[in-house]
Coordinates of C-alpha atoms in Angstrom, one line a residue:
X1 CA -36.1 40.0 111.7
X2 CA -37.0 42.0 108.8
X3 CA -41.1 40.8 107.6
X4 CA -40.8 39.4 104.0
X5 CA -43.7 40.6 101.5
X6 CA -46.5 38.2 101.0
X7 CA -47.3 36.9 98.0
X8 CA -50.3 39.1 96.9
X9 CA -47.8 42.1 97.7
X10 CA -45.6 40.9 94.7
X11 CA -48.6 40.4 92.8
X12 CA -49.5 43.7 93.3
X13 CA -46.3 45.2 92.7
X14 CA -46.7 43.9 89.3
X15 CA -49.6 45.3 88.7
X16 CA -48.4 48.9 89.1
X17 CA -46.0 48.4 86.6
X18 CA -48.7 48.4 84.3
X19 CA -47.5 45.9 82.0
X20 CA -49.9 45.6 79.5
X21 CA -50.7 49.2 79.1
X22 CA -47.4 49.3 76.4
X23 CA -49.5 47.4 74.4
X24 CA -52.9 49.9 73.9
X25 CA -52.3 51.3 70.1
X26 CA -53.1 54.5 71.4
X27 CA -49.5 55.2 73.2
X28 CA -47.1 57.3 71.6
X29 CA -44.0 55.7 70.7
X30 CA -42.0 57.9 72.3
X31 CA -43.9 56.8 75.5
X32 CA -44.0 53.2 74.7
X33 CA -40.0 52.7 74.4
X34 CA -39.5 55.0 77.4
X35 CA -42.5 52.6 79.5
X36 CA -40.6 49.3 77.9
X37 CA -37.1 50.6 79.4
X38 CA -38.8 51.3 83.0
X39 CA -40.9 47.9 82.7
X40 CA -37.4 45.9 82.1
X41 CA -35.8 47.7 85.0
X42 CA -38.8 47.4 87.6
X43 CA -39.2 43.6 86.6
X44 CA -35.2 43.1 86.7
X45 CA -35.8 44.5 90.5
X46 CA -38.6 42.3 91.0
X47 CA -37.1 39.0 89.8
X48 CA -34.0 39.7 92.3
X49 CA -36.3 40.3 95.5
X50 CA -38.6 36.8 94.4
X51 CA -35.2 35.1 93.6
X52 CA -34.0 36.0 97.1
X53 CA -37.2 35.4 99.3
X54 CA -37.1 31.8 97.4
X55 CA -33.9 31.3 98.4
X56 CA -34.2 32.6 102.0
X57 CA -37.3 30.4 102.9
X58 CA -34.3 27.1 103.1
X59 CA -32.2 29.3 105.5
X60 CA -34.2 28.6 109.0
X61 CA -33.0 25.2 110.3
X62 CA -36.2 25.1 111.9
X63 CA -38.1 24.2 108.5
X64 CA -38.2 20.9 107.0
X65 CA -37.5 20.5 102.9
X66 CA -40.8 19.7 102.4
X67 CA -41.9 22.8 103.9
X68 CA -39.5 24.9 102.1
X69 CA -41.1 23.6 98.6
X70 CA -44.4 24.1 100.1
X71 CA -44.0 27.9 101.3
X72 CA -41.9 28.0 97.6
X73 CA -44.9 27.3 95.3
X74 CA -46.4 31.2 95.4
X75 CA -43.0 32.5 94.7
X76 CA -42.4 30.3 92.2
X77 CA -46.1 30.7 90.3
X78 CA -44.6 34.4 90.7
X79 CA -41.2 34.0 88.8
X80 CA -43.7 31.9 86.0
X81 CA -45.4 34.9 85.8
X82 CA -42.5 37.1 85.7
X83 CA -41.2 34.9 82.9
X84 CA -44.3 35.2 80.6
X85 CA -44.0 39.4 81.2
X86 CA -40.7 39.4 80.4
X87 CA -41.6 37.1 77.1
X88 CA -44.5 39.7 76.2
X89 CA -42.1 42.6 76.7
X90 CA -39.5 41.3 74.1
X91 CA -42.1 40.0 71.8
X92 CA -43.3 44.3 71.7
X93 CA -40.0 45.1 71.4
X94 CA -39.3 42.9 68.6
X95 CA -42.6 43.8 66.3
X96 CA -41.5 47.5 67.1
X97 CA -38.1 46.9 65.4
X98 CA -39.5 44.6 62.6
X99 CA -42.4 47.5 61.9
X100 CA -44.8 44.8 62.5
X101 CA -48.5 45.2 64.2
X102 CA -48.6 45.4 67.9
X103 CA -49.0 41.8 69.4
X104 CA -51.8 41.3 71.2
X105 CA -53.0 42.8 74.3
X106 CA -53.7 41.0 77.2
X107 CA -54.6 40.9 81.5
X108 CA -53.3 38.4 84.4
X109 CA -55.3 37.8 87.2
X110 CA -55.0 40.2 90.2
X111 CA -55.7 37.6 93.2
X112 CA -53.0 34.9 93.8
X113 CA -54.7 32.3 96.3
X114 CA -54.1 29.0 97.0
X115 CA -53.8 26.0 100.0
X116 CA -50.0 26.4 101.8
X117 CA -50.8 22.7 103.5
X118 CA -51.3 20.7 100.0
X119 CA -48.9 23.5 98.1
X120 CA -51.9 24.5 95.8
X121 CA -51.5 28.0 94.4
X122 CA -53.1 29.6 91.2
X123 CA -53.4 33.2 89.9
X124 CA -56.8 34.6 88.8
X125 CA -59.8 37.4 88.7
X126 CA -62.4 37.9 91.0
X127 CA -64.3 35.5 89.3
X128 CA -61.9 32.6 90.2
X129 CA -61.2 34.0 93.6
X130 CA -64.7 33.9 94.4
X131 CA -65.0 30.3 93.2
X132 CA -62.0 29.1 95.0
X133 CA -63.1 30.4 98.4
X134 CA -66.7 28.9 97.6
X135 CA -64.3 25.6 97.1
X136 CA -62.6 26.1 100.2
X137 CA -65.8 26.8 102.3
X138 CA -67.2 23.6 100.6
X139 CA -63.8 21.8 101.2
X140 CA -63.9 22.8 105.2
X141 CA -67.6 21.6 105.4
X142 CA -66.1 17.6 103.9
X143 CA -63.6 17.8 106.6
X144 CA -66.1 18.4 109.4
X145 CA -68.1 15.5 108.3
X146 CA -64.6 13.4 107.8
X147 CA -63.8 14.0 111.0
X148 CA -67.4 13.6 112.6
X149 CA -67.3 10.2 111.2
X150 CA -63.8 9.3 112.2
X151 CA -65.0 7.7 115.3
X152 CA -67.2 5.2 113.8
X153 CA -65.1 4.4 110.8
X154 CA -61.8 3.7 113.0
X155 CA -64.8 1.5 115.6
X156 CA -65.2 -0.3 112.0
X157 CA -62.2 -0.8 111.3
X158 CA -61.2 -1.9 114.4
X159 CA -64.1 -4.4 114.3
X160 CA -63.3 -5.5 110.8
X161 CA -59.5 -6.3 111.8
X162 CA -61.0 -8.3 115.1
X163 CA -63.3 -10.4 112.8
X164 CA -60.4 -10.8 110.3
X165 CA -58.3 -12.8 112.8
X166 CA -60.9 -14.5 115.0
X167 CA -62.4 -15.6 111.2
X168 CA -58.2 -16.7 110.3
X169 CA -58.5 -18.7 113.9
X170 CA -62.1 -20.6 113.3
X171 CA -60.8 -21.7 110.1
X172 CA -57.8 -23.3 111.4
X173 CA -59.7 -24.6 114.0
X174 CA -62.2 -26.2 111.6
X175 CA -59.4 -27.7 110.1
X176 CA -58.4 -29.3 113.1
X177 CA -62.1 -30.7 114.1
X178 CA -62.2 -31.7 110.3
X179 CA -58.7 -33.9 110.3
X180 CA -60.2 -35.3 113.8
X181 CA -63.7 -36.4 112.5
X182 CA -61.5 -38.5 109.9
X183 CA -61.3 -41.9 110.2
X184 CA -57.1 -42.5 109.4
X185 CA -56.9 -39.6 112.6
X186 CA -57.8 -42.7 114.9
X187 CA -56.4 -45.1 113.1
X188 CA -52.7 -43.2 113.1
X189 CA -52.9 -43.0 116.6
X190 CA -54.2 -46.8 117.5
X191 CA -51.6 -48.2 115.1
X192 CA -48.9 -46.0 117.4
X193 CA -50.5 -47.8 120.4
X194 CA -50.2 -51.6 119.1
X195 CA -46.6 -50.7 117.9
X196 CA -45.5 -49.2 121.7
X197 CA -47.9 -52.3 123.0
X198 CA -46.0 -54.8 120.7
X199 CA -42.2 -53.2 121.3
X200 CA -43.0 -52.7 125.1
X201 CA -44.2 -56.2 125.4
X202 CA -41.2 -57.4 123.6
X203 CA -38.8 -55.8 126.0
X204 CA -40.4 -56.6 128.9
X205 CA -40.5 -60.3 128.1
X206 CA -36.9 -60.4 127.0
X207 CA -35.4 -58.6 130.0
X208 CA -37.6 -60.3 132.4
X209 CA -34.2 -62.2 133.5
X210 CA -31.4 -60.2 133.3
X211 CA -33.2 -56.9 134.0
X212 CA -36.4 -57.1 136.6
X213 CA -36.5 -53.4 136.4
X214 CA -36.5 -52.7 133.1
X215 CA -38.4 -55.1 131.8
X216 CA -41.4 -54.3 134.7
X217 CA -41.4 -50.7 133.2
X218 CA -41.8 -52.2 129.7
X219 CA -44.8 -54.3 130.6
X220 CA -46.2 -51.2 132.8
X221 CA -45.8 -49.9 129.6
X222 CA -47.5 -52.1 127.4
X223 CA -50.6 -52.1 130.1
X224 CA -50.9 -48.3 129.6
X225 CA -51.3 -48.3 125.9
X226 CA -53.9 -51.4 126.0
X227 CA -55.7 -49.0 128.6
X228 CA -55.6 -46.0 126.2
X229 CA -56.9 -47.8 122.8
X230 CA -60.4 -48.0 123.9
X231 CA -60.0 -44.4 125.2
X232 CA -58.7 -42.9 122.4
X233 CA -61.5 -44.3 120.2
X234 CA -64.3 -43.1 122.5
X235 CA -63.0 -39.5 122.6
X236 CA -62.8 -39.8 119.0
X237 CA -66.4 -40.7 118.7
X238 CA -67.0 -37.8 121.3
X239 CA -67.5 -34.7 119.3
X240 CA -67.7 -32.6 122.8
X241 CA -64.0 -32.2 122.8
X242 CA -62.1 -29.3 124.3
X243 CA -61.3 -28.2 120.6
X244 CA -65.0 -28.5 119.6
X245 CA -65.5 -26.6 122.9
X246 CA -63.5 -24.0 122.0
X247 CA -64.7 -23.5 118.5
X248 CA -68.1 -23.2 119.6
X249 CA -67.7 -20.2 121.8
X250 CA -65.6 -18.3 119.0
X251 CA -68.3 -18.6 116.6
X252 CA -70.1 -16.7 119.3
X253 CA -67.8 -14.2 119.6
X254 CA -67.5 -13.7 115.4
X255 CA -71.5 -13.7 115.6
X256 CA -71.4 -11.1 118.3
X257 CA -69.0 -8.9 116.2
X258 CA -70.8 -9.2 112.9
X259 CA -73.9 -7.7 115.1
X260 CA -72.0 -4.7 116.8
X261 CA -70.2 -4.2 112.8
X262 CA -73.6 -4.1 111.6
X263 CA -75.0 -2.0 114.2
X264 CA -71.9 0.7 113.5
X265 CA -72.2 0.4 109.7
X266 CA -76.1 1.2 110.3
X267 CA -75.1 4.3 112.3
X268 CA -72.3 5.0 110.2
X269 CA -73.2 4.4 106.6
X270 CA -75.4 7.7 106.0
X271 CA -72.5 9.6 106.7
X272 CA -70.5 7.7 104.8
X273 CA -72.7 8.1 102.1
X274 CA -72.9 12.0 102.4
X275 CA -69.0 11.9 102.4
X276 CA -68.6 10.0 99.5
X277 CA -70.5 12.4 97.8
X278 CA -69.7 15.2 98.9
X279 CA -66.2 14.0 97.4
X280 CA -67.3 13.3 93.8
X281 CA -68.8 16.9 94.0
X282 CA -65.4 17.8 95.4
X283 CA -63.3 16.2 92.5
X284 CA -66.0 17.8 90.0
X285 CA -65.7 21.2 91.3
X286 CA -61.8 21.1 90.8
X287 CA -61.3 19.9 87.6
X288 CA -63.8 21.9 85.9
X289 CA -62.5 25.0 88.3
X290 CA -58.6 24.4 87.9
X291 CA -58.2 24.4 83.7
X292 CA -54.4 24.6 84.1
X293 CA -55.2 21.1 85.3
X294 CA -56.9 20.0 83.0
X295 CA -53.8 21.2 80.3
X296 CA -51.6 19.1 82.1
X297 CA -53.8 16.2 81.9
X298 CA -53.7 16.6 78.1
X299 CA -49.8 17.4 78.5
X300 CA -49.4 14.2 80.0
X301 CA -51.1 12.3 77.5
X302 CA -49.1 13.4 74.7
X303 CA -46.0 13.4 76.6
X304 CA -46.6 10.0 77.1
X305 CA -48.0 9.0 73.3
X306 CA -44.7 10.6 71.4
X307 CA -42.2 9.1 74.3
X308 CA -41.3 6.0 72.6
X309 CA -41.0 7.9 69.3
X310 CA -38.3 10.3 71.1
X311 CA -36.6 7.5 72.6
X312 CA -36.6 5.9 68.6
X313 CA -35.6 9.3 67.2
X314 CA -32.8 9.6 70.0
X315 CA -31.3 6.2 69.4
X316 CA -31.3 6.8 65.4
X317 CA -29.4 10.2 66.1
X318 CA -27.2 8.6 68.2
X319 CA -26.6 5.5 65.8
X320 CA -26.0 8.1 62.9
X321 CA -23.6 9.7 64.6
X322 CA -21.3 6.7 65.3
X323 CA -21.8 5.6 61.6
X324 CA -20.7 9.5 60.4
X325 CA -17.5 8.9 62.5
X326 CA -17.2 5.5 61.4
X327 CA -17.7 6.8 57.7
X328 CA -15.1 10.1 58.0
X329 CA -12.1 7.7 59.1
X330 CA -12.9 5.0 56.1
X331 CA -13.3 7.9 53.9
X332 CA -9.7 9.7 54.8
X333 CA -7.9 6.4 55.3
X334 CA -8.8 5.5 51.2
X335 CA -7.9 9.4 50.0
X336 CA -5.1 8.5 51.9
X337 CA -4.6 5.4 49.9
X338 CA -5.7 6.7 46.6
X339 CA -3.7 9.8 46.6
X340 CA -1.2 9.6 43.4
X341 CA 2.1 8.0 44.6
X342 CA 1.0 6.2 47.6
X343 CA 1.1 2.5 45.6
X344 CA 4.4 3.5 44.4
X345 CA 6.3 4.7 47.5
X346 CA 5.1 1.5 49.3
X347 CA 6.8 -0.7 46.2
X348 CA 9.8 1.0 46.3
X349 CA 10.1 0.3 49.9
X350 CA 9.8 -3.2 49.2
X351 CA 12.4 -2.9 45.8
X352 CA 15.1 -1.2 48.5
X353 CA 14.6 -4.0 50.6
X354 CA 15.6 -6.3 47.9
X355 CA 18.4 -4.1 46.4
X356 CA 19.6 -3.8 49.8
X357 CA 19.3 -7.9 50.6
X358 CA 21.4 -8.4 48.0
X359 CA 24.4 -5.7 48.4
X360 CA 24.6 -7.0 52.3
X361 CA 24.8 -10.5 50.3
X362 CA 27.3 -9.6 47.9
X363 CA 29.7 -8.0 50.6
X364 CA 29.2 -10.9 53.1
X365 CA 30.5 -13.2 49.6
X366 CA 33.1 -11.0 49.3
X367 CA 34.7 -10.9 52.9
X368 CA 34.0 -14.4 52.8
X369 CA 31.4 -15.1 54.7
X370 CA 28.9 -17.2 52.7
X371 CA 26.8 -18.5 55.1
X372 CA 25.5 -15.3 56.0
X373 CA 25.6 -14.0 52.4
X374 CA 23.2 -16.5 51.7
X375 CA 21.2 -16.0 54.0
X376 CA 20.8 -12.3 52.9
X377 CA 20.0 -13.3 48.9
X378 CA 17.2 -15.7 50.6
X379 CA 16.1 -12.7 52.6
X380 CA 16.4 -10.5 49.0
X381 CA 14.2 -13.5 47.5
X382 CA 11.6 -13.3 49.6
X383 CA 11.4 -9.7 49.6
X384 CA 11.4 -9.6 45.8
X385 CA 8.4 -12.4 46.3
X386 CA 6.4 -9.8 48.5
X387 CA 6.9 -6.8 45.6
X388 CA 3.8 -8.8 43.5
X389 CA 1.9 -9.7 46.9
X390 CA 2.3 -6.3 48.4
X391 CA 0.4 -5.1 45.3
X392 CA -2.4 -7.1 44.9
X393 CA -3.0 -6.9 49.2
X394 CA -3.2 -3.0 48.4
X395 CA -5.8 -3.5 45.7
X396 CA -7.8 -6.0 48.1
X397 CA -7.7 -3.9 50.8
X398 CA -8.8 -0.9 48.8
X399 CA -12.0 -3.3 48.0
X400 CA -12.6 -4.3 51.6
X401 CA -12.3 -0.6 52.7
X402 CA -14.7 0.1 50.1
X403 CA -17.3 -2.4 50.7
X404 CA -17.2 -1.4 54.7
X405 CA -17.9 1.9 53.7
X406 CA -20.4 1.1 51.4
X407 CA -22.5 -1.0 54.3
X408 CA -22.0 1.8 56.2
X409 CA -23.5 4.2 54.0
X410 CA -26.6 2.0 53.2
X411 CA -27.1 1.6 56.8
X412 CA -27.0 5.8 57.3
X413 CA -29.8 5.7 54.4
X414 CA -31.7 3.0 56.4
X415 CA -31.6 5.3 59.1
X416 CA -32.6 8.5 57.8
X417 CA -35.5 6.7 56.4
X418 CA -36.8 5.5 59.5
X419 CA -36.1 8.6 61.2
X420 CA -37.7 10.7 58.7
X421 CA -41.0 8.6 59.0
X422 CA -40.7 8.8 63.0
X423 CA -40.4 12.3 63.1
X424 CA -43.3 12.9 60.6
X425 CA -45.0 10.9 63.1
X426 CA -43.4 13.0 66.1
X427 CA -43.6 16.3 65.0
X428 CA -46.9 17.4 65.0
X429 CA -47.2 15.7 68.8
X430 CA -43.7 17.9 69.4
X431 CA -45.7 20.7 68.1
X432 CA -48.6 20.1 69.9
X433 CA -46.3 19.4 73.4
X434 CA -45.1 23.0 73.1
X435 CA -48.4 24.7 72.2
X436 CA -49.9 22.8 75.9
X437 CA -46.4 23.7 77.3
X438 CA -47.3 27.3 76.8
X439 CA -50.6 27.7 77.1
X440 CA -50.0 25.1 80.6
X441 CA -47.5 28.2 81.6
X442 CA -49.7 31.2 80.4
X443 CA -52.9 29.3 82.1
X444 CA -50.9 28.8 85.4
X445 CA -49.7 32.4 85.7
X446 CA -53.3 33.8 84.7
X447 CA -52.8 35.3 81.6
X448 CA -55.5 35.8 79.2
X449 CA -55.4 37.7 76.0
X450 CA -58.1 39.8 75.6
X451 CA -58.4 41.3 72.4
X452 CA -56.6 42.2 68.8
X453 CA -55.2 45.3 68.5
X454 CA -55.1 47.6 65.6
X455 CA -52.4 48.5 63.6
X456 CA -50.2 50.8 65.0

């Protein structure tokens, strides 16, 4: 199996090409289109070997997706970067042909470095390199005091989770003990007595003829419960009861756990308290380390700020569109009606019609058949009724057209109004979106400018 390149081997590779060397005024310009031609073909090989490692990091059936996108991230910070060189390149090329000054001249970073676990990977100098592997030894020390305190923190927890559900237990408990000490708890259950000591009695005195055997089990019955009122009032006055019994010895065992939490927390909580912040420091170090993040923070926040005004400006477009078709077919339907003979043609249709009505008339009369003769002059009539009518429909219709296309209109105006006050809202947060967008892209692949050039 043939070794791929790593990712600092691409970086490298780039570097050779010496990029921003076309863009020192001191090159001829004989020089600097012949180095422009030999940068577009060395990248053009470059972008088809990152392009094909990407894709060939799926391929092994033995890694996961998620791993794939992990291992992915230098290679695609790589193609970033290969985008912005590409962009720089045409943007020479294009102030060459336009006789304008040289753009100008800038660096990337020559260390790409970065965490394949969490997927992390940035381009930078030494500068940054040094400070991300002062990070990393800082990162490794957090992790050794994580997992020295591990121990203690899943004892904790496991304490915690044992005092959660002996605590859920006592409580129901002290429910129980509390519905007990009540005085309606005794009386339910002496009321139940008297009414089994009333039926039972019952029974057995009314079967005491005609069923010895039942009517002895009702009375034994009836003897028990009298037995068991006097009981069940003394155990009630009794607080040493099994339940109270019980709940003593698992307030022990809840005071016993809250000892042994507090002797772990004791133990524990220095640690914890180094770990803690040793993770603020952690966070601290990051975000004023990583600027690209920092970027996309911003990013984010106007991405999210002009959102609803996209959404608006979307749904105006989309409205105006509707309305523009709506408007196009009024608007050829009335230059349809309006164009000169289009009245008239209709009118004659409807004079034929009566010309016509009354020949088929007249010949019916004449072969003598009246009844259907007549019934073609009615037929004429009404036609020659509909000549008037036919008019003044075309002349309404030509107003209803009119005044649909006229709300139509006003409601296009409505719109352009509004959506020329969202967008002057929108627009300098769309122009502001695009500015973070590249600098976001130039900061991720480690581009910095460094300095104007003079004319060339």
């Amino acid at each position: 199996m043939i070794e791929q390149p790593a990712p600092q081997d691409y970086l490298d590779d780039f570097h050779a090409i010496e990029i921003p060397r076309l863009f020192q005024p001191h090159v001829e310009t004989r020089d600097r289109a012949a180095g422009i031609r030999r940068v577009r073909q060395e990248l053009g090989r470059m972008r088809t070997g990152l392009a094909l490692h990407r894709d060939s990091l799926g391929g092994n059936a033995k890694t996961s997706a998620d791993e794939s996108r992990r291992l992915a991230v230098p290679l695609n910070l790589l193609l970033l970067l290969h985008e912005l060189l590409v962009d720089e390149v045409n943007d020479l090329e294009r102030s060459l042909s336009n006789g304008k000054p040289l753009p100008y001249s800038f660096n990337f970073g020559r260390f790409i470095f970065g965490d394949e676990s969490s997927g992390e990977w940035f381009i930078g100098g030494q500068e940054q390199y040094d400070d991300w592997l002062r990070i990393k030894q800082f990162k490794a020390r957090l992790d050794a005091l994580r997992q020295q305190g591990q121990p203690a923190w899943e004892q904790l927890n496991s304490i915690r989770n044992n005092l959660e559900a002996l605590t859920e237990t006592h409580q129901k408990r002290q429910q129980k003990i509390d519905n007990r000490g009540k005085r309606s708890f005794v009386i339910r259950r002496v009321f139940l007595l008297i009414v089994l000591i009333v039926v039972s009695g019952w029974a057995g005195l009314h079967y005491l003829d005609s069923s010895r055997d039942l009517s002895l089990a009702a009375l034994a019955l009836c003897a028990i419960c009298v037995v068991l009122i006097p009981i069940v009032i003394a155990n009630w006055k009794d607080p040493r009861t099994r339940t109270a019994r019980k709940q003593r010895k698992l307030e022990e065992q809840i005071l016993q756990l809250k000892q042994e939490g507090t002797q772990y927390r004791q133990s524990y909580q220095p640690l914890e308290l180094q770990i803690k912040a040793l993770e603020v420091h952690y966070s601290r170090m990051m975000d004023t380390w990583e600027s690209a993040r920092l970027i996309k923070n911003r990013l984010d926040t106007f991405i999210e700020e002009g959102q609803p005004l996209r959404e608006r400006v979307n749904e105006i477009r989309g409205e105006l569109a509707g309305l523009r078709a709506q408007q196009e077919k009024l608007q050829n339907r009335l230059d349809m009606r309006q164009k000169r003979g289009a009245l008239s043609r209709r009118l004659i249709l409807h004079i034929m019609l009566v010309v016509a009505s009354g020949a088929v008339g007249y010949y019916l009369h004449a072969i003598g058949e009246s009844n259907y003769g007549n019934i073609m002059y009615g037929l004429g009539g009404a036609f020659a009724l509909l000549v008037p009518l036919a008019y003044m429909n075309w002349k309404r219709r030509d107003g209803s057209l009119l005044s649909r296309l006229r709300q139509i209109e006003t409601r296009m105006r409505q719109l352009q109004t509004e959506g020329g006050q969202v967008m002057k809202r929108y627009h300098p947060i769309e122009l502001q979106i695009k500015t973070l967008i590249a600098q976001y892209k130039r900061t991720r692949a480690g581009i910095v400018v460094e300095e104007a050039p003079e004319l060339a």
